[in-house]
Amino acid sequence: QGPAGSHLNLSRPTGSSLQDPVLLSHRRRRRRRWTHHLAGMRGIIEARRRLGHGVIVLAAVAALAQAKPSEPFLTLYLLRAKSIAASDLERFVWPCATWGAFALALPVGLLADAAGSRVVILCGMLCRQATRTLLLFAQSVPAMAGMQLTYAASAAADTVLFACSMIQHKHSE
C-alpha cells in the first residue's frame, strides 16, 4: 500500500498483462496514429521545402527580369548611338511601347490561362532577350519600334510572373 491508504501497484506488469489482447490493440492503434501523424508531418515539411524552393526561384527570375540599368539612358542611346531623330522616337517608337503594352495585356493573360504560366513566362524572357538583341544590333526606326513591341510583350508577361510568385508564396505559407 502507498501513503494515505492508496493502493498503488508500482511493480512491473506481469507477463500475462503484456500479452493482453485489449492492451495490444490499443498500443497498435496508438502507434498507427503516431506513424500516420509523422507521415503527414513529413509530407508537410517536404511540401514546404519544395514550395519554398519555387518561391526562391521565382523571386530570382523576377529580380533578374527587373534589372534594367539602361532604361533611363535609352532615349539618349537611341538619339546618339543609333542616330534616330527625336521626332521619329516620339511619332513611331514610343507609341509602339504604349499601345503594345495596352494591346498585349489581355491576350497574355488568356494565353497563361490556356497554355500555362510557365509557357508565358518563358515567352516573356525570350521577348526580353529579343528586345536586347534588337537594341544592340538593329539600326532602323521600324526595328526600334519592334524592339519596343517585344519589350511590351515581356512587360505583359511580367504580370503573369508576379501573379505566379504570389500564388507560390500563398501556398508556401
PDB file of C-alpha atoms in Angstrom:
ATOM      1  CA  GLN A   1       0.000   0.000   0.000  1.00  0.00           C
ATOM      2  CA  GLY A   2       1.074   3.536  -0.715  1.00  0.00           C
ATOM      3  CA  PRO A   3       0.752   6.563   1.534  1.00  0.00           C
ATOM      4  CA  ALA A   4      -2.611   7.533   2.987  1.00  0.00           C
ATOM      5  CA  GLY A   5      -4.159   4.168   2.183  1.00  0.00           C
ATOM      6  CA  SER A   6      -3.930   4.389  -1.632  1.00  0.00           C
ATOM      7  CA  HIS A   7      -3.427   1.164  -3.493  1.00  0.00           C
ATOM      8  CA  LEU A   8      -0.589   1.829  -5.956  1.00  0.00           C
ATOM      9  CA  ASN A   9       0.988  -1.082  -7.728  1.00  0.00           C
ATOM     10  CA  LEU A  10       4.486   0.132  -8.546  1.00  0.00           C
ATOM     11  CA  SER A  11       5.726  -3.254  -9.670  1.00  0.00           C
ATOM     12  CA  ARG A  12       6.351  -4.096 -13.319  1.00  0.00           C
ATOM     13  CA  PRO A  13       3.471  -5.675 -15.187  1.00  0.00           C
ATOM     14  CA  THR A  14       3.465  -9.400 -15.279  1.00  0.00           C
ATOM     15  CA  GLY A  15       3.966 -11.376 -18.456  1.00  0.00           C
ATOM     16  CA  SER A  16       0.246 -12.083 -18.817  1.00  0.00           C
ATOM     17  CA  SER A  17      -0.681  -8.366 -18.898  1.00  0.00           C
ATOM     18  CA  LEU A  18       1.902  -7.734 -21.674  1.00  0.00           C
ATOM     19  CA  GLN A  19       0.046 -10.234 -23.841  1.00  0.00           C
ATOM     20  CA  ASP A  20      -3.408  -8.872 -23.092  1.00  0.00           C
ATOM     21  CA  PRO A  21      -5.218  -8.517 -26.463  1.00  0.00           C
ATOM     22  CA  VAL A  22      -7.031  -5.322 -25.415  1.00  0.00           C
ATOM     23  CA  LEU A  23      -3.799  -3.605 -24.408  1.00  0.00           C
ATOM     24  CA  LEU A  24      -2.030  -4.815 -27.572  1.00  0.00           C
ATOM     25  CA  SER A  25      -4.743  -3.483 -29.866  1.00  0.00           C
ATOM     26  CA  HIS A  26      -4.704  -0.166 -28.007  1.00  0.00           C
ATOM     27  CA  ARG A  27      -0.912   0.070 -28.389  1.00  0.00           C
ATOM     28  CA  ARG A  28      -1.156  -0.798 -32.091  1.00  0.00           C
ATOM     29  CA  ARG A  29      -3.807   1.876 -32.672  1.00  0.00           C
ATOM     30  CA  ARG A  30      -1.752   4.447 -30.812  1.00  0.00           C
ATOM     31  CA  ARG A  31       1.396   3.509 -32.775  1.00  0.00           C
ATOM     32  CA  ARG A  32      -0.554   3.593 -36.058  1.00  0.00           C
ATOM     33  CA  ARG A  33      -1.911   7.058 -35.258  1.00  0.00           C
ATOM     34  CA  TRP A  34       1.583   8.272 -34.410  1.00  0.00           C
ATOM     35  CA  THR A  35       3.104   6.908 -37.633  1.00  0.00           C
ATOM     36  CA  HIS A  36       0.294   8.482 -39.682  1.00  0.00           C
ATOM     37  CA  HIS A  37       0.933  11.752 -37.885  1.00  0.00           C
ATOM     38  CA  LEU A  38       4.663  11.522 -38.639  1.00  0.00           C
ATOM     39  CA  ALA A  39       3.994  10.658 -42.287  1.00  0.00           C
ATOM     40  CA  GLY A  40       1.715  13.673 -42.547  1.00  0.00           C
ATOM     41  CA  MET A  41       4.361  15.899 -40.981  1.00  0.00           C
ATOM     42  CA  ARG A  42       6.991  14.593 -43.406  1.00  0.00           C
ATOM     43  CA  GLY A  43       4.647  15.444 -46.296  1.00  0.00           C
ATOM     44  CA  ILE A  44       4.081  18.952 -44.973  1.00  0.00           C
ATOM     45  CA  ILE A  45       7.800  19.524 -44.456  1.00  0.00           C
ATOM     46  CA  GLU A  46       8.577  18.241 -47.953  1.00  0.00           C
ATOM     47  CA  ALA A  47       5.847  20.413 -49.478  1.00  0.00           C
ATOM     48  CA  ARG A  48       7.177  23.491 -47.650  1.00  0.00           C
ATOM     49  CA  ARG A  49      10.693  22.704 -48.808  1.00  0.00           C
ATOM     50  CA  ARG A  50       9.539  22.216 -52.413  1.00  0.00           C
ATOM     51  CA  LEU A  51       7.319  25.325 -52.455  1.00  0.00           C
ATOM     52  CA  GLY A  52       9.945  27.374 -50.670  1.00  0.00           C
ATOM     53  CA  HIS A  53      12.389  26.485 -53.424  1.00  0.00           C
ATOM     54  CA  GLY A  54       9.820  27.514 -56.048  1.00  0.00           C
ATOM     55  CA  VAL A  55       9.331  30.877 -54.375  1.00  0.00           C
ATOM     56  CA  ILE A  56      13.090  31.456 -54.292  1.00  0.00           C
ATOM     57  CA  VAL A  57      13.435  30.593 -57.985  1.00  0.00           C
ATOM     58  CA  LEU A  58      10.528  32.856 -58.944  1.00  0.00           C
ATOM     59  CA  ALA A  59      11.926  35.696 -56.868  1.00  0.00           C
ATOM     60  CA  ALA A  60      15.342  35.308 -58.531  1.00  0.00           C
ATOM     61  CA  VAL A  61      13.796  35.310 -62.013  1.00  0.00           C
ATOM     62  CA  ALA A  62      11.705  38.370 -61.158  1.00  0.00           C
ATOM     63  CA  ALA A  63      14.729  40.211 -59.747  1.00  0.00           C
ATOM     64  CA  LEU A  64      16.798  39.469 -62.831  1.00  0.00           C
ATOM     65  CA  ALA A  65      13.918  40.426 -65.118  1.00  0.00           C
ATOM     66  CA  GLN A  66      13.545  43.784 -63.412  1.00  0.00           C
ATOM     67  CA  ALA A  67      17.241  44.656 -63.650  1.00  0.00           C
ATOM     68  CA  LYS A  68      17.107  47.387 -66.292  1.00  0.00           C
ATOM     69  CA  PRO A  69      20.185  49.547 -65.831  1.00  0.00           C
ATOM     70  CA  SER A  70      19.957  51.042 -69.328  1.00  0.00           C
ATOM     71  CA  GLU A  71      16.331  52.182 -69.205  1.00  0.00           C
ATOM     72  CA  PRO A  72      16.964  55.783 -68.048  1.00  0.00           C
ATOM     73  CA  PHE A  73      19.512  56.205 -70.838  1.00  0.00           C
ATOM     74  CA  LEU A  74      17.500  54.629 -73.652  1.00  0.00           C
ATOM     75  CA  THR A  75      16.444  57.889 -75.309  1.00  0.00           C
ATOM     76  CA  LEU A  76      19.986  59.244 -75.304  1.00  0.00           C
ATOM     77  CA  TYR A  77      21.308  55.933 -76.642  1.00  0.00           C
ATOM     78  CA  LEU A  78      18.799  55.904 -79.493  1.00  0.00           C
ATOM     79  CA  LEU A  79      19.453  59.572 -80.298  1.00  0.00           C
ATOM     80  CA  ARG A  80      23.248  59.448 -80.156  1.00  0.00           C
ATOM     81  CA  ALA A  81      24.410  55.900 -80.855  1.00  0.00           C
ATOM     82  CA  LYS A  82      21.642  54.855 -83.247  1.00  0.00           C
ATOM     83  CA  SER A  83      21.183  58.315 -84.832  1.00  0.00           C
ATOM     84  CA  ILE A  84      17.405  58.199 -84.665  1.00  0.00           C
ATOM     85  CA  ALA A  85      15.676  61.582 -84.764  1.00  0.00           C
ATOM     86  CA  ALA A  86      13.711  62.715 -81.711  1.00  0.00           C
ATOM     87  CA  SER A  87      10.622  63.226 -83.865  1.00  0.00           C
ATOM     88  CA  ASP A  88      10.836  59.582 -85.043  1.00  0.00           C
ATOM     89  CA  LEU A  89      11.081  58.429 -81.445  1.00  0.00           C
ATOM     90  CA  GLU A  90       8.012  60.458 -80.496  1.00  0.00           C
ATOM     91  CA  ARG A  91       5.921  59.511 -83.548  1.00  0.00           C
ATOM     92  CA  PHE A  92       6.865  55.842 -84.144  1.00  0.00           C
ATOM     93  CA  VAL A  93       8.909  54.186 -81.390  1.00  0.00           C
ATOM     94  CA  TRP A  94       7.342  55.253 -78.076  1.00  0.00           C
ATOM     95  CA  PRO A  95       3.726  54.738 -79.217  1.00  0.00           C
ATOM     96  CA  CYS A  96       4.624  51.116 -80.021  1.00  0.00           C
ATOM     97  CA  ALA A  97       5.604  50.631 -76.386  1.00  0.00           C
ATOM     98  CA  THR A  98       2.446  52.247 -75.028  1.00  0.00           C
ATOM     99  CA  TRP A  99      -0.098  50.710 -77.380  1.00  0.00           C
ATOM    100  CA  GLY A 100       1.747  47.392 -77.466  1.00  0.00           C
ATOM    101  CA  ALA A 101       1.522  47.058 -73.690  1.00  0.00           C
ATOM    102  CA  PHE A 102      -2.142  48.001 -73.805  1.00  0.00           C
ATOM    103  CA  ALA A 103      -2.929  45.560 -76.623  1.00  0.00           C
ATOM    104  CA  LEU A 104      -0.940  42.621 -75.185  1.00  0.00           C
ATOM    105  CA  ALA A 105      -2.171  42.688 -71.568  1.00  0.00           C
ATOM    106  CA  LEU A 106      -5.376  40.706 -72.104  1.00  0.00           C
ATOM    107  CA  PRO A 107      -4.063  38.186 -74.686  1.00  0.00           C
ATOM    108  CA  VAL A 108      -1.077  37.332 -72.471  1.00  0.00           C
ATOM    109  CA  GLY A 109      -3.396  36.656 -69.532  1.00  0.00           C
ATOM    110  CA  LEU A 110      -5.617  34.447 -71.677  1.00  0.00           C
ATOM    111  CA  LEU A 111      -2.557  32.613 -73.009  1.00  0.00           C
ATOM    112  CA  ALA A 112      -1.401  31.997 -69.439  1.00  0.00           C
ATOM    113  CA  ASP A 113      -4.790  30.521 -68.654  1.00  0.00           C
ATOM    114  CA  ALA A 114      -4.807  28.333 -71.763  1.00  0.00           C
ATOM    115  CA  ALA A 115      -1.170  27.265 -72.121  1.00  0.00           C
ATOM    116  CA  GLY A 116       0.099  27.657 -68.578  1.00  0.00           C
ATOM    117  CA  SER A 117       2.064  30.310 -66.762  1.00  0.00           C
ATOM    118  CA  ARG A 118       5.448  28.694 -67.386  1.00  0.00           C
ATOM    119  CA  VAL A 119       4.983  28.974 -71.146  1.00  0.00           C
ATOM    120  CA  VAL A 120       4.072  32.646 -70.868  1.00  0.00           C
ATOM    121  CA  ILE A 121       6.968  33.396 -68.513  1.00  0.00           C
ATOM    122  CA  LEU A 122       9.392  31.655 -70.892  1.00  0.00           C
ATOM    123  CA  CYS A 123       7.982  33.605 -73.857  1.00  0.00           C
ATOM    124  CA  GLY A 124       8.356  36.809 -71.830  1.00  0.00           C
ATOM    125  CA  MET A 125      12.003  36.032 -71.138  1.00  0.00           C
ATOM    126  CA  LEU A 126      12.560  35.309 -74.839  1.00  0.00           C
ATOM    127  CA  CYS A 127      10.907  38.638 -75.716  1.00  0.00           C
ATOM    128  CA  ARG A 128      13.193  40.362 -73.240  1.00  0.00           C
ATOM    129  CA  GLN A 129      16.226  38.845 -74.970  1.00  0.00           C
ATOM    130  CA  ALA A 130      14.813  39.839 -78.367  1.00  0.00           C
ATOM    131  CA  THR A 131      14.479  43.392 -77.032  1.00  0.00           C
ATOM    132  CA  ARG A 132      18.129  43.459 -76.039  1.00  0.00           C
ATOM    133  CA  THR A 133      19.247  41.929 -79.333  1.00  0.00           C
ATOM    134  CA  LEU A 134      17.290  44.457 -81.388  1.00  0.00           C
ATOM    135  CA  LEU A 135      18.534  47.294 -79.225  1.00  0.00           C
ATOM    136  CA  LEU A 136      22.153  46.295 -79.696  1.00  0.00           C
ATOM    137  CA  PHE A 137      22.258  45.248 -83.337  1.00  0.00           C
ATOM    138  CA  ALA A 138      19.371  46.909 -85.220  1.00  0.00           C
ATOM    139  CA  GLN A 139      19.679  50.416 -86.688  1.00  0.00           C
ATOM    140  CA  SER A 140      16.360  51.435 -88.267  1.00  0.00           C
ATOM    141  CA  VAL A 141      13.252  53.099 -86.863  1.00  0.00           C
ATOM    142  CA  PRO A 142      10.980  50.081 -87.637  1.00  0.00           C
ATOM    143  CA  ALA A 143      13.441  47.820 -85.830  1.00  0.00           C
ATOM    144  CA  MET A 144      13.352  50.119 -82.791  1.00  0.00           C
ATOM    145  CA  ALA A 145       9.541  50.067 -82.924  1.00  0.00           C
ATOM    146  CA  GLY A 146       9.743  46.258 -82.975  1.00  0.00           C
ATOM    147  CA  MET A 147      12.134  46.443 -80.047  1.00  0.00           C
ATOM    148  CA  GLN A 148       9.507  48.377 -78.105  1.00  0.00           C
ATOM    149  CA  LEU A 149       6.832  45.824 -79.035  1.00  0.00           C
ATOM    150  CA  THR A 150       8.977  42.955 -77.743  1.00  0.00           C
ATOM    151  CA  TYR A 151       9.555  44.979 -74.597  1.00  0.00           C
ATOM    152  CA  ALA A 152       5.792  45.450 -74.214  1.00  0.00           C
ATOM    153  CA  ALA A 153       5.292  41.688 -74.585  1.00  0.00           C
ATOM    154  CA  SER A 154       7.900  40.983 -71.921  1.00  0.00           C
ATOM    155  CA  ALA A 155       6.291  43.542 -69.595  1.00  0.00           C
ATOM    156  CA  ALA A 156       2.916  41.865 -70.089  1.00  0.00           C
ATOM    157  CA  ALA A 157       4.500  38.502 -69.225  1.00  0.00           C
ATOM    158  CA  ASP A 158       5.926  40.077 -66.045  1.00  0.00           C
ATOM    159  CA  THR A 159       2.362  40.376 -64.769  1.00  0.00           C
ATOM    160  CA  VAL A 160       1.984  36.610 -65.080  1.00  0.00           C
ATOM    161  CA  LEU A 161       5.360  36.110 -63.378  1.00  0.00           C
ATOM    162  CA  PHE A 162       4.338  38.222 -60.393  1.00  0.00           C
ATOM    163  CA  ALA A 163       0.921  36.574 -60.164  1.00  0.00           C
ATOM    164  CA  CYS A 164       2.596  33.165 -60.214  1.00  0.00           C
ATOM    165  CA  SER A 165       5.027  34.210 -57.488  1.00  0.00           C
ATOM    166  CA  MET A 166       2.164  35.426 -55.307  1.00  0.00           C
ATOM    167  CA  ILE A 167       0.345  32.120 -55.778  1.00  0.00           C
ATOM    168  CA  GLN A 168       3.516  30.208 -54.875  1.00  0.00           C
ATOM    169  CA  HIS A 169       4.032  32.397 -51.822  1.00  0.00           C
ATOM    170  CA  LYS A 170       0.428  31.903 -50.716  1.00  0.00           C
ATOM    171  CA  HIS A 171       0.778  28.111 -50.989  1.00  0.00           C
ATOM    172  CA  SER A 172       4.053  28.090 -49.076  1.00  0.00           C
ATOM    173  CA  GLU A 173       2.507  29.737 -46.012  1.00  0.00           C
TER     174      GLU A 173
END
